[in-house]
Each structure stands twice: as C-alpha cells, then as structure tokens.
C-alpha atoms as a printed R data frame, in Angstrom:
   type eleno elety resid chain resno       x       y      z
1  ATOM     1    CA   UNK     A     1  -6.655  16.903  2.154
2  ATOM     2    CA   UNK     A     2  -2.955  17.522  4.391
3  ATOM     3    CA   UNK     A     3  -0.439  15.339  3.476
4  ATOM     4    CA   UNK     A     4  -1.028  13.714  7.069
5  ATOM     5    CA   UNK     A     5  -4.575  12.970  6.657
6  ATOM     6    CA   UNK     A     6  -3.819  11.255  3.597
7  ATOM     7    CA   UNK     A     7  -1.246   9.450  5.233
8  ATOM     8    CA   UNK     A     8  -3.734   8.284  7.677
9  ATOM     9    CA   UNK     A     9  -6.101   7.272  4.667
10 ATOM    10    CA   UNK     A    10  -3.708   4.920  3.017
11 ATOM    11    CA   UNK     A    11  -2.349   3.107  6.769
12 ATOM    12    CA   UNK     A    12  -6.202   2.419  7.813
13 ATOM    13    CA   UNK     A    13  -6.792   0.989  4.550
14 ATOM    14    CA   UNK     A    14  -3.200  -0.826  4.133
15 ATOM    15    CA   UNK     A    15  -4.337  -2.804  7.901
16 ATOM    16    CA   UNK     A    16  -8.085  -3.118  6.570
17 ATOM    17    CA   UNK     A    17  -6.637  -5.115  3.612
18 ATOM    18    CA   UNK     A    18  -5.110  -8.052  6.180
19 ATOM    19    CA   UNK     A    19  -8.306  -9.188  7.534
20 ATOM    20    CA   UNK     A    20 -10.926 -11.507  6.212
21 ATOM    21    CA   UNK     A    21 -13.394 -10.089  3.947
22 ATOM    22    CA   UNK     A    22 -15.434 -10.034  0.437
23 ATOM    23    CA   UNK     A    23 -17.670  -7.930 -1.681
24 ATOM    24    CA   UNK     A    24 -20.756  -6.897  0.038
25 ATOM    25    CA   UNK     A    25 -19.411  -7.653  3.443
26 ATOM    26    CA   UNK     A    26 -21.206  -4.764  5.702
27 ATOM    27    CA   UNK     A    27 -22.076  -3.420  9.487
28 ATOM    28    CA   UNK     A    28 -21.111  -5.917 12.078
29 ATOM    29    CA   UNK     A    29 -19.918  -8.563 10.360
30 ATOM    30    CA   UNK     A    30 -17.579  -5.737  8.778
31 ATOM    31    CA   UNK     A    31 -16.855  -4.339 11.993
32 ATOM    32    CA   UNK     A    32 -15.867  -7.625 13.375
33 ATOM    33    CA   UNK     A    33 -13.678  -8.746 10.815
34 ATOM    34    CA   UNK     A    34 -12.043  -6.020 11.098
35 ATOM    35    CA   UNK     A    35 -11.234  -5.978 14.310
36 ATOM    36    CA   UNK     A    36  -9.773  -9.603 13.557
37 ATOM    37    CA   UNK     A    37  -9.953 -10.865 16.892
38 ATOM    38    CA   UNK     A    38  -7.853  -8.060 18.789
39 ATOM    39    CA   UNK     A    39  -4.928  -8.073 15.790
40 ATOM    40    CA   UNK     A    40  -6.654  -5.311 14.173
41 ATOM    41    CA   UNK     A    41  -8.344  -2.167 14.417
42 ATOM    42    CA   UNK     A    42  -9.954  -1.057 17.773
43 ATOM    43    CA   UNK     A    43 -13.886  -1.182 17.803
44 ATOM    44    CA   UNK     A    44 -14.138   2.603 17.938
45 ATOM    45    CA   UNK     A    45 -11.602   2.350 14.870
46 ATOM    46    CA   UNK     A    46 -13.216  -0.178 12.847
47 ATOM    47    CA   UNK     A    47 -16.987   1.411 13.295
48 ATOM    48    CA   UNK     A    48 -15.641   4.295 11.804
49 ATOM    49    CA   UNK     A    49 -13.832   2.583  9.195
50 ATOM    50    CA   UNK     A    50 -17.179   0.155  8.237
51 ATOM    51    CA   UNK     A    51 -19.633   3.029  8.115
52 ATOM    52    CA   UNK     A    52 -16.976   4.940  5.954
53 ATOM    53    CA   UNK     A    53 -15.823   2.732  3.514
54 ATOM    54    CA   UNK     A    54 -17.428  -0.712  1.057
55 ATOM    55    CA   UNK     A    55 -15.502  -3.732  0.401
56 ATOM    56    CA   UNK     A    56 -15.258  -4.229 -3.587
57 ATOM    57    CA   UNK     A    57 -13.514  -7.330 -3.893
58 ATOM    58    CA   UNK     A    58 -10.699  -9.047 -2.496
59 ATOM    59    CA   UNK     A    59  -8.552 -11.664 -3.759
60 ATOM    60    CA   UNK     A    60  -8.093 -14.642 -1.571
61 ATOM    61    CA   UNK     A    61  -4.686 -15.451  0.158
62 ATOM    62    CA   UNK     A    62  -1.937 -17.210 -2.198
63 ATOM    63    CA   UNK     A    63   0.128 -19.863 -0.066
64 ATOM    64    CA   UNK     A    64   3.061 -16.776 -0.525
65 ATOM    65    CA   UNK     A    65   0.517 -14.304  1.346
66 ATOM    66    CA   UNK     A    66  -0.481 -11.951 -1.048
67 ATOM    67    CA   UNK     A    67  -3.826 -11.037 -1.213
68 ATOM    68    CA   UNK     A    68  -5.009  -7.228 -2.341
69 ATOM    69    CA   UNK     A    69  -8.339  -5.667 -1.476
70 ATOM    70    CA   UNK     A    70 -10.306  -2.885 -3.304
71 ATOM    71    CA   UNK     A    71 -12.010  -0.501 -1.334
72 ATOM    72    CA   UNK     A    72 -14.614   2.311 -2.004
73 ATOM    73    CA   UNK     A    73 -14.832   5.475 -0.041
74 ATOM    74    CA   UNK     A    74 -18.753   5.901  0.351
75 ATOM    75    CA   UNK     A    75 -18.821   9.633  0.415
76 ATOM    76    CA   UNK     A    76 -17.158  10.168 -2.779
77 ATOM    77    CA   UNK     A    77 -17.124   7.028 -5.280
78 ATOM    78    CA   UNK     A    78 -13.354   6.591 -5.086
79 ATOM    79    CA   UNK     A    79 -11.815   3.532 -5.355
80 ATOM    80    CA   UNK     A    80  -8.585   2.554 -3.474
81 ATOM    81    CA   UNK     A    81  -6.226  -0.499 -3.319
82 ATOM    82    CA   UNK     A    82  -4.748  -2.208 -0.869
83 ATOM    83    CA   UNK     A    83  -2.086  -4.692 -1.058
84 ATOM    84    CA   UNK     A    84  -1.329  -7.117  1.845
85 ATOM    85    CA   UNK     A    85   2.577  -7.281  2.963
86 ATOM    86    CA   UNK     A    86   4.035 -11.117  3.006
C-alpha cells in the first residue's frame, strides 16, 4: 500500500471514530451514523466505508470527549484504532 493510500486509511477511520456507534452496528444504520447528520462523511463516502469496514467496540464519550473506536477491515481481519480528538 503507497504511503498516500495509507494516509487515506487512517483519516477515514480517524472521522469514522467521531460518530455514534457500537459493536455490531451494520448497513444503513452504519451508513447513517456515519454520515452524522451532514458533519460527516458523504453518502457515497460512508457506503463505501460501511460495506468495507465492522465496528468492534467503542467506548462511550467521557464528559472530557474522549472516546476511541476499534475497527476491523473486512477483507483482511485487521484491526485498527481510532481515537477521537477533544
């Protein structure tokens, strides 16, 4: 994988990780939280991302913000973490 794709990879996942979700979330109610009401991903973008990719677990929001999100890339197994900024 380019350095640019990978890149890519980690940004889609770092703006997955702000919106709403949990473990076993899937198709549109996946798609729609991702799209978070306009403040996220596009529809195109969050299709793709929802038919790619399976929520593992996320931690709820602390009253500072921080809440983290593992994801699992479908095609391969691999799991990936996300932090959400403050």
């Amino acid at each position: 994988m380019s350095m640019i794709a990978d890149y890519f990879k980690q940004a889609e996942l770092a703006l997955a990780a702000y919106a709403n979700l949990f473990s076993g979330i899937a198709g549109d109610e996946f798609r729609i939280a991702l799209e978070d009401g306009g403040k996220g991903m596009s529809p195109t973008q969050a299709a793709f991302f929802a038919s790619h990719w399976r929520v593992i677990d996320q931690s709820p929001a602390s009253p500072t913000g921080f809440s983290a999100t593992v994801f699992e890339e479908i095609s391969s197994g691999k799991r990936y973490l996300a932090i959400r900024g403050t």
